[in-house]
């Protein structure tokens, strides 16, 4: 055992503030430091210090679990917005959400969202995707909250996430707004996971459809979200379908990741702000 390990254990044992529910970020950071210092391997070190590390981990995880259970209860009662929104990072005056420098990386907010949405692990293998289709990776929670805040969705809005994976964005939008939210996803394992999460949270305004986005009915959507779900000709087909929709009504299209540069080049779309690196871009169809 090194001095650094001993010092970490002593500091965490003394820090009673970590048990306060609102100190989520500090708890997640403490758990990360514990994991780095005491990796939980099968032949876990049985020394007294390693046992103390496990006891701290159990205590901190229990606080996080209790916090998520309280938020889940509020969501089921229809009060999810006030239970969840206070956790999002506060925007500065320019409307920028401060986030870690590591771009698409995940942070304490993702821990909270994982505990709240509580996706059950599935034993089913996911199918291999065809060329030009992008593997699953969830939008980091701070970006999802930033998007929800900037969109200011209203009851008459319909948000469609094209390639919704486990459904983080439609689920969070359904919890935090009155809009109708739809996830379209090719992989059945993700669709079923998202549906179970929505059902357990008693969310009536979110639906998940197992479908190729190229075949989706886009006619009800007012806002579309793409976290680079596909590229090349698949992206082209879906953008052409969205352009057709835009001929009938004004729509907004939000994008994250590499597909943003393709959307920025579409002449039928315009953006109020020039797309920023590492932030979801919001485009409007031209009238
Ligand atoms: C980068 S992930 C984005 C997940 C989700 N939108 C989010 O932000 O959390 C891309 C998702 O698109 C799905 N996908 C890829 N090609 C698709 C297609 N043609 N139709 C529907 N979903 C597709 C993948 O299975 C994957 O779940």
PDB file of C-alpha atoms and ligand atoms in Angstrom:
ATOM      1  CA  UNK A   1       0.000   0.000   0.000  1.00  0.00           C
ATOM      2  CA  UNK A   2       1.322   3.386  -0.899  1.00  0.00           C
ATOM      3  CA  UNK A   3       1.124   6.608   1.076  1.00  0.00           C
ATOM      4  CA  UNK A   4      -1.101   8.067  -1.655  1.00  0.00           C
ATOM      5  CA  UNK A   5      -3.658   5.278  -1.107  1.00  0.00           C
ATOM      6  CA  UNK A   6      -3.591   5.749   2.668  1.00  0.00           C
ATOM      7  CA  UNK A   7      -3.998   9.510   2.345  1.00  0.00           C
ATOM      8  CA  UNK A   8      -6.930   9.112  -0.052  1.00  0.00           C
ATOM      9  CA  UNK A   9      -8.754   6.715   2.288  1.00  0.00           C
ATOM     10  CA  UNK A  10      -8.206   8.942   5.300  1.00  0.00           C
ATOM     11  CA  UNK A  11      -9.381  12.053   3.439  1.00  0.00           C
ATOM     12  CA  UNK A  12     -12.531  10.343   2.141  1.00  0.00           C
ATOM     13  CA  UNK A  13     -13.368   8.801   5.520  1.00  0.00           C
ATOM     14  CA  UNK A  14     -13.138  12.211   7.152  1.00  0.00           C
ATOM     15  CA  UNK A  15     -15.147  14.074   4.508  1.00  0.00           C
ATOM     16  CA  UNK A  16     -18.679  13.840   5.908  1.00  0.00           C
ATOM     17  CA  UNK A  17     -19.958  16.273   3.260  1.00  0.00           C
ATOM     18  CA  UNK A  18     -19.806  13.481   0.668  1.00  0.00           C
ATOM     19  CA  UNK A  19     -22.934  12.008   2.241  1.00  0.00           C
ATOM     20  CA  UNK A  20     -24.926  15.145   1.415  1.00  0.00           C
ATOM     21  CA  UNK A  21     -27.093  14.228  -1.591  1.00  0.00           C
ATOM     22  CA  UNK A  22     -26.402  17.462  -3.519  1.00  0.00           C
ATOM     23  CA  UNK A  23     -22.629  16.781  -3.542  1.00  0.00           C
ATOM     24  CA  UNK A  24     -23.035  14.375  -6.449  1.00  0.00           C
ATOM     25  CA  UNK A  25     -20.115  15.674  -8.511  1.00  0.00           C
ATOM     26  CA  UNK A  26     -17.728  15.371  -5.569  1.00  0.00           C
ATOM     27  CA  UNK A  27     -18.998  11.840  -4.849  1.00  0.00           C
ATOM     28  CA  UNK A  28     -18.557  10.720  -8.440  1.00  0.00           C
ATOM     29  CA  UNK A  29     -15.064  12.205  -8.481  1.00  0.00           C
ATOM     30  CA  UNK A  30     -14.255  10.421  -5.194  1.00  0.00           C
ATOM     31  CA  UNK A  31     -15.538   7.133  -6.656  1.00  0.00           C
ATOM     32  CA  UNK A  32     -13.375   7.667  -9.756  1.00  0.00           C
ATOM     33  CA  UNK A  33     -10.314   8.276  -7.596  1.00  0.00           C
ATOM     34  CA  UNK A  34     -11.056   5.160  -5.532  1.00  0.00           C
ATOM     35  CA  UNK A  35     -11.430   3.084  -8.679  1.00  0.00           C
ATOM     36  CA  UNK A  36      -8.119   4.376 -10.017  1.00  0.00           C
ATOM     37  CA  UNK A  37      -6.317   3.702  -6.723  1.00  0.00           C
ATOM     38  CA  UNK A  38      -8.030   0.408  -5.846  1.00  0.00           C
ATOM     39  CA  UNK A  39      -9.097  -1.343  -9.060  1.00  0.00           C
ATOM     40  CA  UNK A  40     -11.751  -3.924  -8.236  1.00  0.00           C
ATOM     41  CA  UNK A  41     -10.063  -7.024  -9.599  1.00  0.00           C
ATOM     42  CA  UNK A  42     -11.166 -10.637  -9.016  1.00  0.00           C
ATOM     43  CA  UNK A  43      -8.246 -11.238  -6.616  1.00  0.00           C
ATOM     44  CA  UNK A  44      -9.085  -7.998  -4.811  1.00  0.00           C
ATOM     45  CA  UNK A  45      -6.459  -6.975  -2.303  1.00  0.00           C
ATOM     46  CA  UNK A  46      -7.757  -8.106   1.080  1.00  0.00           C
ATOM     47  CA  UNK A  47      -5.634  -5.646   3.041  1.00  0.00           C
ATOM     48  CA  UNK A  48      -7.312  -3.487   5.669  1.00  0.00           C
ATOM     49  CA  UNK A  49      -6.886  -0.430   3.447  1.00  0.00           C
ATOM     50  CA  UNK A  50      -8.580  -2.111   0.465  1.00  0.00           C
ATOM     51  CA  UNK A  51     -11.477  -3.146   2.728  1.00  0.00           C
ATOM     52  CA  UNK A  52     -11.850   0.460   3.878  1.00  0.00           C
ATOM     53  CA  UNK A  53     -11.846   1.573   0.236  1.00  0.00           C
ATOM     54  CA  UNK A  54     -14.679  -0.870  -0.523  1.00  0.00           C
ATOM     55  CA  UNK A  55     -16.641   0.381   2.491  1.00  0.00           C
ATOM     56  CA  UNK A  56     -16.340   3.987   1.298  1.00  0.00           C
ATOM     57  CA  UNK A  57     -17.386   2.973  -2.216  1.00  0.00           C
ATOM     58  CA  UNK A  58     -20.446   1.136  -0.884  1.00  0.00           C
ATOM     59  CA  UNK A  59     -21.422   4.145   1.246  1.00  0.00           C
ATOM     60  CA  UNK A  60     -21.067   6.662  -1.608  1.00  0.00           C
ATOM     61  CA  UNK A  61     -22.887   4.442  -4.105  1.00  0.00           C
ATOM     62  CA  UNK A  62     -25.741   4.047  -1.627  1.00  0.00           C
ATOM     63  CA  UNK A  63     -26.119   7.856  -1.407  1.00  0.00           C
ATOM     64  CA  UNK A  64     -26.209   8.083  -5.219  1.00  0.00           C
ATOM     65  CA  UNK A  65     -28.728   5.260  -5.427  1.00  0.00           C
ATOM     66  CA  UNK A  66     -30.978   6.942  -2.844  1.00  0.00           C
ATOM     67  CA  UNK A  67     -30.778  10.232  -4.748  1.00  0.00           C
ATOM     68  CA  UNK A  68     -31.760   8.562  -8.035  1.00  0.00           C
ATOM     69  CA  UNK A  69     -34.644   6.746  -6.358  1.00  0.00           C
ATOM     70  CA  UNK A  70     -36.017  10.075  -5.080  1.00  0.00           C
ATOM     71  CA  UNK A  71     -35.807  11.584  -8.584  1.00  0.00           C
ATOM     72  CA  UNK A  72     -37.415   8.489 -10.142  1.00  0.00           C
ATOM     73  CA  UNK A  73     -40.296   8.718  -7.706  1.00  0.00           C
ATOM     74  CA  UNK A  74     -40.849  12.374  -8.617  1.00  0.00           C
ATOM     75  CA  UNK A  75     -40.784  11.543 -12.337  1.00  0.00           C
ATOM     76  CA  UNK A  76     -43.363   8.803 -11.847  1.00  0.00           C
ATOM     77  CA  UNK A  77     -45.566  11.335 -10.057  1.00  0.00           C
ATOM     78  CA  UNK A  78     -45.266  13.748 -13.009  1.00  0.00           C
ATOM     79  CA  UNK A  79     -42.872  16.133 -11.252  1.00  0.00           C
ATOM     80  CA  UNK A  80     -39.712  15.078 -13.067  1.00  0.00           C
ATOM     81  CA  UNK A  81     -38.923  18.499 -14.482  1.00  0.00           C
ATOM     82  CA  UNK A  82     -38.457  20.115 -11.083  1.00  0.00           C
ATOM     83  CA  UNK A  83     -36.602  17.072  -9.757  1.00  0.00           C
ATOM     84  CA  UNK A  84     -34.170  16.744 -12.650  1.00  0.00           C
ATOM     85  CA  UNK A  85     -33.598  20.202 -14.157  1.00  0.00           C
ATOM     86  CA  UNK A  86     -31.853  21.696 -11.106  1.00  0.00           C
ATOM     87  CA  UNK A  87     -29.032  19.216 -11.718  1.00  0.00           C
ATOM     88  CA  UNK A  88     -28.115  20.554 -15.143  1.00  0.00           C
ATOM     89  CA  UNK A  89     -25.059  22.791 -15.387  1.00  0.00           C
ATOM     90  CA  UNK A  90     -25.969  26.468 -15.183  1.00  0.00           C
ATOM     91  CA  UNK A  91     -25.570  28.412 -18.420  1.00  0.00           C
ATOM     92  CA  UNK A  92     -23.485  31.557 -18.469  1.00  0.00           C
ATOM     93  CA  UNK A  93     -24.934  34.769 -19.882  1.00  0.00           C
ATOM     94  CA  UNK A  94     -24.042  33.836 -23.450  1.00  0.00           C
ATOM     95  CA  UNK A  95     -26.113  30.698 -23.071  1.00  0.00           C
ATOM     96  CA  UNK A  96     -23.014  28.529 -23.017  1.00  0.00           C
ATOM     97  CA  UNK A  97     -23.062  25.508 -20.798  1.00  0.00           C
ATOM     98  CA  UNK A  98     -19.735  25.041 -19.114  1.00  0.00           C
ATOM     99  CA  UNK A  99     -18.536  21.517 -19.730  1.00  0.00           C
ATOM    100  CA  UNK A 100     -15.337  19.598 -19.233  1.00  0.00           C
ATOM    101  CA  UNK A 101     -12.773  20.160 -21.933  1.00  0.00           C
ATOM    102  CA  UNK A 102     -12.890  16.536 -22.970  1.00  0.00           C
ATOM    103  CA  UNK A 103     -15.534  17.065 -25.631  1.00  0.00           C
ATOM    104  CA  UNK A 104     -17.634  13.952 -26.013  1.00  0.00           C
ATOM    105  CA  UNK A 105     -16.486  12.546 -22.632  1.00  0.00           C
ATOM    106  CA  UNK A 106     -18.894  11.692 -19.834  1.00  0.00           C
ATOM    107  CA  UNK A 107     -19.098  13.146 -16.335  1.00  0.00           C
ATOM    108  CA  UNK A 108     -21.052  13.080 -13.069  1.00  0.00           C
ATOM    109  CA  UNK A 109     -24.259  14.115 -14.832  1.00  0.00           C
ATOM    110  CA  UNK A 110     -24.126  10.926 -16.910  1.00  0.00           C
ATOM    111  CA  UNK A 111     -23.881   8.945 -13.665  1.00  0.00           C
ATOM    112  CA  UNK A 112     -27.013  10.673 -12.442  1.00  0.00           C
ATOM    113  CA  UNK A 113     -28.877  10.113 -15.697  1.00  0.00           C
ATOM    114  CA  UNK A 114     -27.837   6.431 -15.765  1.00  0.00           C
ATOM    115  CA  UNK A 115     -29.173   6.004 -12.223  1.00  0.00           C
ATOM    116  CA  UNK A 116     -32.412   7.818 -13.067  1.00  0.00           C
ATOM    117  CA  UNK A 117     -33.159   6.155 -16.409  1.00  0.00           C
ATOM    118  CA  UNK A 118     -31.891   2.828 -15.036  1.00  0.00           C
ATOM    119  CA  UNK A 119     -31.452   0.815 -18.207  1.00  0.00           C
ATOM    120  CA  UNK A 120     -31.400  -2.852 -17.351  1.00  0.00           C
ATOM    121  CA  UNK A 121     -28.493  -4.704 -18.914  1.00  0.00           C
ATOM    122  CA  UNK A 122     -29.624  -7.063 -21.664  1.00  0.00           C
ATOM    123  CA  UNK A 123     -28.126 -10.487 -22.413  1.00  0.00           C
ATOM    124  CA  UNK A 124     -29.087 -10.132 -26.079  1.00  0.00           C
ATOM    125  CA  UNK A 125     -26.270  -9.384 -28.492  1.00  0.00           C
ATOM    126  CA  UNK A 126     -26.686  -6.317 -30.662  1.00  0.00           C
ATOM    127  CA  UNK A 127     -26.654  -6.852 -34.421  1.00  0.00           C
ATOM    128  CA  UNK A 128     -23.779  -5.693 -36.565  1.00  0.00           C
ATOM    129  CA  UNK A 129     -24.580  -2.455 -38.370  1.00  0.00           C
ATOM    130  CA  UNK A 130     -24.391  -2.052 -42.133  1.00  0.00           C
ATOM    131  CA  UNK A 131     -21.833   0.226 -43.734  1.00  0.00           C
ATOM    132  CA  UNK A 132     -22.418   3.952 -43.145  1.00  0.00           C
ATOM    133  CA  UNK A 133     -24.362   3.263 -39.933  1.00  0.00           C
ATOM    134  CA  UNK A 134     -22.716   4.425 -36.737  1.00  0.00           C
ATOM    135  CA  UNK A 135     -22.430   2.334 -33.553  1.00  0.00           C
ATOM    136  CA  UNK A 136     -24.211   3.361 -30.383  1.00  0.00           C
ATOM    137  CA  UNK A 137     -22.848   6.000 -28.097  1.00  0.00           C
ATOM    138  CA  UNK A 138     -25.143   8.173 -25.961  1.00  0.00           C
ATOM    139  CA  UNK A 139     -25.137  11.956 -26.125  1.00  0.00           C
ATOM    140  CA  UNK A 140     -23.341  13.183 -22.979  1.00  0.00           C
ATOM    141  CA  UNK A 141     -26.004  14.313 -20.514  1.00  0.00           C
ATOM    142  CA  UNK A 142     -24.717  17.897 -20.218  1.00  0.00           C
ATOM    143  CA  UNK A 143     -25.214  18.306 -23.989  1.00  0.00           C
ATOM    144  CA  UNK A 144     -28.702  16.778 -23.832  1.00  0.00           C
ATOM    145  CA  UNK A 145     -29.705  19.223 -21.076  1.00  0.00           C
ATOM    146  CA  UNK A 146     -28.126  22.121 -22.969  1.00  0.00           C
ATOM    147  CA  UNK A 147     -30.150  21.152 -26.059  1.00  0.00           C
ATOM    148  CA  UNK A 148     -33.408  20.821 -24.124  1.00  0.00           C
ATOM    149  CA  UNK A 149     -32.899  24.257 -22.599  1.00  0.00           C
ATOM    150  CA  UNK A 150     -32.109  25.943 -25.945  1.00  0.00           C
ATOM    151  CA  UNK A 151     -34.980  24.273 -27.817  1.00  0.00           C
ATOM    152  CA  UNK A 152     -37.618  25.487 -25.325  1.00  0.00           C
ATOM    153  CA  UNK A 153     -39.952  22.748 -26.549  1.00  0.00           C
ATOM    154  CA  UNK A 154     -43.670  23.354 -26.178  1.00  0.00           C
ATOM    155  CA  UNK A 155     -46.628  21.016 -25.867  1.00  0.00           C
ATOM    156  CA  UNK A 156     -47.272  21.091 -29.635  1.00  0.00           C
ATOM    157  CA  UNK A 157     -43.673  20.133 -30.467  1.00  0.00           C
ATOM    158  CA  UNK A 158     -42.689  16.650 -31.539  1.00  0.00           C
ATOM    159  CA  UNK A 159     -39.018  15.808 -31.052  1.00  0.00           C
ATOM    160  CA  UNK A 160     -37.763  12.881 -33.140  1.00  0.00           C
ATOM    161  CA  UNK A 161     -34.340  11.387 -32.378  1.00  0.00           C
ATOM    162  CA  UNK A 162     -33.188   9.569 -35.530  1.00  0.00           C
ATOM    163  CA  UNK A 163     -30.991   6.713 -34.326  1.00  0.00           C
ATOM    164  CA  UNK A 164     -32.029   7.063 -30.696  1.00  0.00           C
ATOM    165  CA  UNK A 165     -30.013   4.222 -29.131  1.00  0.00           C
ATOM    166  CA  UNK A 166     -31.205   3.700 -25.547  1.00  0.00           C
ATOM    167  CA  UNK A 167     -33.212   6.893 -25.859  1.00  0.00           C
ATOM    168  CA  UNK A 168     -31.438   9.308 -23.516  1.00  0.00           C
ATOM    169  CA  UNK A 169     -32.471  12.427 -25.450  1.00  0.00           C
ATOM    170  CA  UNK A 170     -36.178  11.580 -25.983  1.00  0.00           C
ATOM    171  CA  UNK A 171     -36.463  10.304 -22.408  1.00  0.00           C
ATOM    172  CA  UNK A 172     -34.877  13.406 -20.867  1.00  0.00           C
ATOM    173  CA  UNK A 173     -36.923  15.696 -23.122  1.00  0.00           C
ATOM    174  CA  UNK A 174     -40.097  13.805 -22.166  1.00  0.00           C
ATOM    175  CA  UNK A 175     -39.265  14.219 -18.480  1.00  0.00           C
ATOM    176  CA  UNK A 176     -38.347  17.902 -18.728  1.00  0.00           C
ATOM    177  CA  UNK A 177     -40.921  19.207 -21.241  1.00  0.00           C
ATOM    178  CA  UNK A 178     -44.503  18.673 -22.384  1.00  0.00           C
ATOM    179  CA  UNK A 179     -43.442  17.883 -25.954  1.00  0.00           C
ATOM    180  CA  UNK A 180     -44.145  14.522 -27.536  1.00  0.00           C
ATOM    181  CA  UNK A 181     -40.876  12.668 -28.012  1.00  0.00           C
ATOM    182  CA  UNK A 182     -40.109   9.815 -30.390  1.00  0.00           C
ATOM    183  CA  UNK A 183     -37.020   7.664 -30.763  1.00  0.00           C
ATOM    184  CA  UNK A 184     -36.405   5.808 -34.026  1.00  0.00           C
ATOM    185  CA  UNK A 185     -33.761   3.108 -33.691  1.00  0.00           C
ATOM    186  CA  UNK A 186     -32.699   0.126 -35.772  1.00  0.00           C
ATOM    187  CA  UNK A 187     -31.365  -2.036 -32.934  1.00  0.00           C
ATOM    188  CA  UNK A 188     -34.175  -3.896 -31.167  1.00  0.00           C
ATOM    189  CA  UNK A 189     -32.177  -4.383 -27.942  1.00  0.00           C
ATOM    190  CA  UNK A 190     -31.875  -0.614 -27.503  1.00  0.00           C
ATOM    191  CA  UNK A 191     -35.513  -0.006 -28.411  1.00  0.00           C
ATOM    192  CA  UNK A 192     -36.700  -2.508 -25.819  1.00  0.00           C
ATOM    193  CA  UNK A 193     -34.372  -1.030 -23.181  1.00  0.00           C
ATOM    194  CA  UNK A 194     -35.678   2.467 -23.883  1.00  0.00           C
ATOM    195  CA  UNK A 195     -39.307   1.300 -23.730  1.00  0.00           C
ATOM    196  CA  UNK A 196     -38.727  -0.435 -20.378  1.00  0.00           C
ATOM    197  CA  UNK A 197     -37.149   2.718 -18.980  1.00  0.00           C
ATOM    198  CA  UNK A 198     -40.068   4.897 -20.167  1.00  0.00           C
ATOM    199  CA  UNK A 199     -42.609   2.457 -18.745  1.00  0.00           C
ATOM    200  CA  UNK A 200     -40.915   2.233 -15.358  1.00  0.00           C
ATOM    201  CA  UNK A 201     -40.904   6.032 -15.172  1.00  0.00           C
ATOM    202  CA  UNK A 202     -44.551   6.260 -16.175  1.00  0.00           C
ATOM    203  CA  UNK A 203     -43.764   8.524 -19.144  1.00  0.00           C
ATOM    204  CA  UNK A 204     -46.732   8.823 -21.477  1.00  0.00           C
ATOM    205  CA  UNK A 205     -45.223  11.344 -23.905  1.00  0.00           C
ATOM    206  CA  UNK A 206     -42.394   9.231 -25.307  1.00  0.00           C
ATOM    207  CA  UNK A 207     -42.493   6.421 -27.871  1.00  0.00           C
ATOM    208  CA  UNK A 208     -39.774   4.223 -29.326  1.00  0.00           C
ATOM    209  CA  UNK A 209     -40.059   2.707 -32.791  1.00  0.00           C
ATOM    210  CA  UNK A 210     -37.816  -0.052 -34.090  1.00  0.00           C
ATOM    211  CA  UNK A 211     -37.143   1.039 -37.637  1.00  0.00           C
ATOM    212  CA  UNK A 212     -34.548   2.106 -40.166  1.00  0.00           C
ATOM    213  CA  UNK A 213     -34.583   5.914 -40.119  1.00  0.00           C
ATOM    214  CA  UNK A 214     -34.801   5.871 -43.932  1.00  0.00           C
ATOM    215  CA  UNK A 215     -38.268   4.293 -43.669  1.00  0.00           C
ATOM    216  CA  UNK A 216     -39.532   6.466 -40.823  1.00  0.00           C
ATOM    217  CA  UNK A 217     -42.656   8.610 -40.985  1.00  0.00           C
ATOM    218  CA  UNK A 218     -41.275  12.079 -40.316  1.00  0.00           C
ATOM    219  CA  UNK A 219     -44.553  13.920 -40.868  1.00  0.00           C
ATOM    220  CA  UNK A 220     -45.311  14.641 -37.205  1.00  0.00           C
ATOM    221  CA  UNK A 221     -41.858  15.971 -36.261  1.00  0.00           C
ATOM    222  CA  UNK A 222     -41.187  19.622 -35.525  1.00  0.00           C
ATOM    223  CA  UNK A 223     -37.666  19.056 -34.198  1.00  0.00           C
ATOM    224  CA  UNK A 224     -35.260  16.326 -35.319  1.00  0.00           C
ATOM    225  CA  UNK A 225     -32.071  15.240 -33.589  1.00  0.00           C
ATOM    226  CA  UNK A 226     -29.144  13.388 -35.112  1.00  0.00           C
ATOM    227  CA  UNK A 227     -26.076  12.410 -33.088  1.00  0.00           C
ATOM    228  CA  UNK A 228     -24.245  11.323 -36.229  1.00  0.00           C
ATOM    229  CA  UNK A 229     -26.232   8.068 -36.538  1.00  0.00           C
ATOM    230  CA  UNK A 230     -25.163   7.451 -40.131  1.00  0.00           C
ATOM    231  CA  UNK A 231     -23.012   8.912 -42.852  1.00  0.00           C
ATOM    232  CA  UNK A 232     -22.728   8.924 -46.657  1.00  0.00           C
ATOM    233  CA  UNK A 233     -25.709   7.801 -48.707  1.00  0.00           C
ATOM    234  CA  UNK A 234     -27.794   6.856 -45.638  1.00  0.00           C
ATOM    235  CA  UNK A 235     -27.424  10.366 -44.244  1.00  0.00           C
ATOM    236  CA  UNK A 236     -28.189  11.783 -47.701  1.00  0.00           C
ATOM    237  CA  UNK A 237     -31.427   9.783 -47.977  1.00  0.00           C
ATOM    238  CA  UNK A 238     -32.616  10.942 -44.546  1.00  0.00           C
ATOM    239  CA  UNK A 239     -31.660  14.581 -45.212  1.00  0.00           C
ATOM    240  CA  UNK A 240     -33.572  14.479 -48.498  1.00  0.00           C
ATOM    241  CA  UNK A 241     -36.636  13.163 -46.640  1.00  0.00           C
ATOM    242  CA  UNK A 242     -36.265  15.947 -44.060  1.00  0.00           C
ATOM    243  CA  UNK A 243     -35.990  18.517 -46.850  1.00  0.00           C
ATOM    244  CA  UNK A 244     -39.301  17.225 -48.220  1.00  0.00           C
ATOM    245  CA  UNK A 245     -40.879  17.728 -44.802  1.00  0.00           C
ATOM    246  CA  UNK A 246     -39.451  21.262 -44.696  1.00  0.00           C
ATOM    247  CA  UNK A 247     -41.296  22.049 -47.929  1.00  0.00           C
ATOM    248  CA  UNK A 248     -44.565  21.751 -45.960  1.00  0.00           C
ATOM    249  CA  UNK A 249     -43.654  23.376 -42.638  1.00  0.00           C
ATOM    250  CA  UNK A 250     -40.771  24.900 -40.744  1.00  0.00           C
ATOM    251  CA  UNK A 251     -38.713  22.351 -38.869  1.00  0.00           C
ATOM    252  CA  UNK A 252     -35.624  22.434 -36.685  1.00  0.00           C
ATOM    253  CA  UNK A 253     -32.805  19.937 -37.080  1.00  0.00           C
ATOM    254  CA  UNK A 254     -30.247  19.480 -34.324  1.00  0.00           C
ATOM    255  CA  UNK A 255     -26.990  17.652 -34.821  1.00  0.00           C
ATOM    256  CA  UNK A 256     -24.000  16.566 -32.817  1.00  0.00           C
ATOM    257  CA  UNK A 257     -20.695  15.151 -34.010  1.00  0.00           C
ATOM    258  CA  UNK A 258     -19.275  14.923 -37.514  1.00  0.00           C
ATOM    259  CA  UNK A 259     -22.633  15.073 -39.353  1.00  0.00           C
ATOM    260  CA  UNK A 260     -22.915  18.739 -38.320  1.00  0.00           C
ATOM    261  CA  UNK A 261     -20.552  19.774 -41.115  1.00  0.00           C
ATOM    262  CA  UNK A 262     -22.834  18.074 -43.677  1.00  0.00           C
ATOM    263  CA  UNK A 263     -25.889  19.859 -42.272  1.00  0.00           C
ATOM    264  CA  UNK A 264     -24.032  23.182 -42.281  1.00  0.00           C
ATOM    265  CA  UNK A 265     -23.582  22.740 -46.047  1.00  0.00           C
ATOM    266  CA  UNK A 266     -27.324  22.215 -46.745  1.00  0.00           C
ATOM    267  CA  UNK A 267     -28.712  25.269 -48.522  1.00  0.00           C
ATOM    268  CA  UNK A 268     -32.256  24.674 -47.235  1.00  0.00           C
ATOM    269  CA  UNK A 269     -31.046  24.963 -43.642  1.00  0.00           C
ATOM    270  CA  UNK A 270     -29.802  27.935 -41.703  1.00  0.00           C
ATOM    271  CA  UNK A 271     -28.394  28.300 -38.235  1.00  0.00           C
ATOM    272  CA  UNK A 272     -28.923  31.249 -35.894  1.00  0.00           C
ATOM    273  CA  UNK A 273     -25.377  30.773 -34.617  1.00  0.00           C
ATOM    274  CA  UNK A 274     -22.436  29.336 -36.483  1.00  0.00           C
ATOM    275  CA  UNK A 275     -22.051  25.734 -35.300  1.00  0.00           C
ATOM    276  CA  UNK A 276     -19.628  25.434 -32.412  1.00  0.00           C
ATOM    277  CA  UNK A 277     -17.280  22.555 -31.897  1.00  0.00           C
ATOM    278  CA  UNK A 278     -18.436  20.334 -29.100  1.00  0.00           C
ATOM    279  CA  UNK A 279     -21.946  21.713 -28.846  1.00  0.00           C
ATOM    280  CA  UNK A 280     -25.154  20.454 -30.410  1.00  0.00           C
ATOM    281  CA  UNK A 281     -25.946  22.637 -33.438  1.00  0.00           C
ATOM    282  CA  UNK A 282     -29.512  23.812 -34.095  1.00  0.00           C
ATOM    283  CA  UNK A 283     -30.567  24.517 -37.688  1.00  0.00           C
ATOM    284  CA  UNK A 284     -33.904  25.914 -38.945  1.00  0.00           C
ATOM    285  CA  UNK A 285     -35.357  25.148 -42.347  1.00  0.00           C
ATOM    286  CA  UNK A 286     -35.539  28.248 -44.557  1.00  0.00           C
ATOM    287  CA  UNK A 287     -39.030  29.521 -45.264  1.00  0.00           C
TER     288      UNK A 287
HETATM  289  C1  LIG B   1     -24.120   7.742 -32.089  1.00  0.00           C
HETATM  290  S1  LIG B   1     -25.557   6.777 -31.634  1.00  0.00           S
HETATM  291  C2  LIG B   1     -26.656   8.043 -31.082  1.00  0.00           C
HETATM  292  C3  LIG B   1     -27.612   7.568 -30.022  1.00  0.00           C
HETATM  293  C4  LIG B   1     -28.632   8.594 -29.512  1.00  0.00           C
HETATM  294  N1  LIG B   1     -29.173   9.408 -30.575  1.00  0.00           N
HETATM  295  C5  LIG B   1     -28.036   9.509 -28.484  1.00  0.00           C
HETATM  296  O1  LIG B   1     -27.696  10.627 -28.839  1.00  0.00           O
HETATM  297  O2  LIG B   1     -27.910   9.140 -27.304  1.00  0.00           O
HETATM  298  C6  LIG B   1     -26.189   6.321 -33.252  1.00  0.00           C
HETATM  299  C7  LIG B   1     -27.382   5.352 -33.176  1.00  0.00           C
HETATM  300  O3  LIG B   1     -27.970   5.296 -34.468  1.00  0.00           O
HETATM  301  C8  LIG B   1     -28.427   3.969 -34.706  1.00  0.00           C
HETATM  302  N2  LIG B   1     -28.553   3.792 -36.161  1.00  0.00           N
HETATM  303  C9  LIG B   1     -27.573   3.662 -37.074  1.00  0.00           C
HETATM  304  N3  LIG B   1     -28.094   3.555 -38.311  1.00  0.00           N
HETATM  305  C10 LIG B   1     -29.452   3.634 -38.184  1.00  0.00           C
HETATM  306  C11 LIG B   1     -30.537   3.615 -39.105  1.00  0.00           C
HETATM  307  N4  LIG B   1     -30.346   3.477 -40.413  1.00  0.00           N
HETATM  308  N5  LIG B   1     -31.790   3.735 -38.603  1.00  0.00           N
HETATM  309  C12 LIG B   1     -32.015   3.864 -37.285  1.00  0.00           C
HETATM  310  N6  LIG B   1     -31.018   3.883 -36.363  1.00  0.00           N
HETATM  311  C13 LIG B   1     -29.749   3.779 -36.801  1.00  0.00           C
HETATM  312  C14 LIG B   1     -27.343   3.112 -34.057  1.00  0.00           C
HETATM  313  O4  LIG B   1     -27.827   1.803 -33.773  1.00  0.00           O
HETATM  314  C15 LIG B   1     -27.032   3.933 -32.803  1.00  0.00           C
HETATM  315  O5  LIG B   1     -27.845   3.517 -31.738  1.00  0.00           O
END
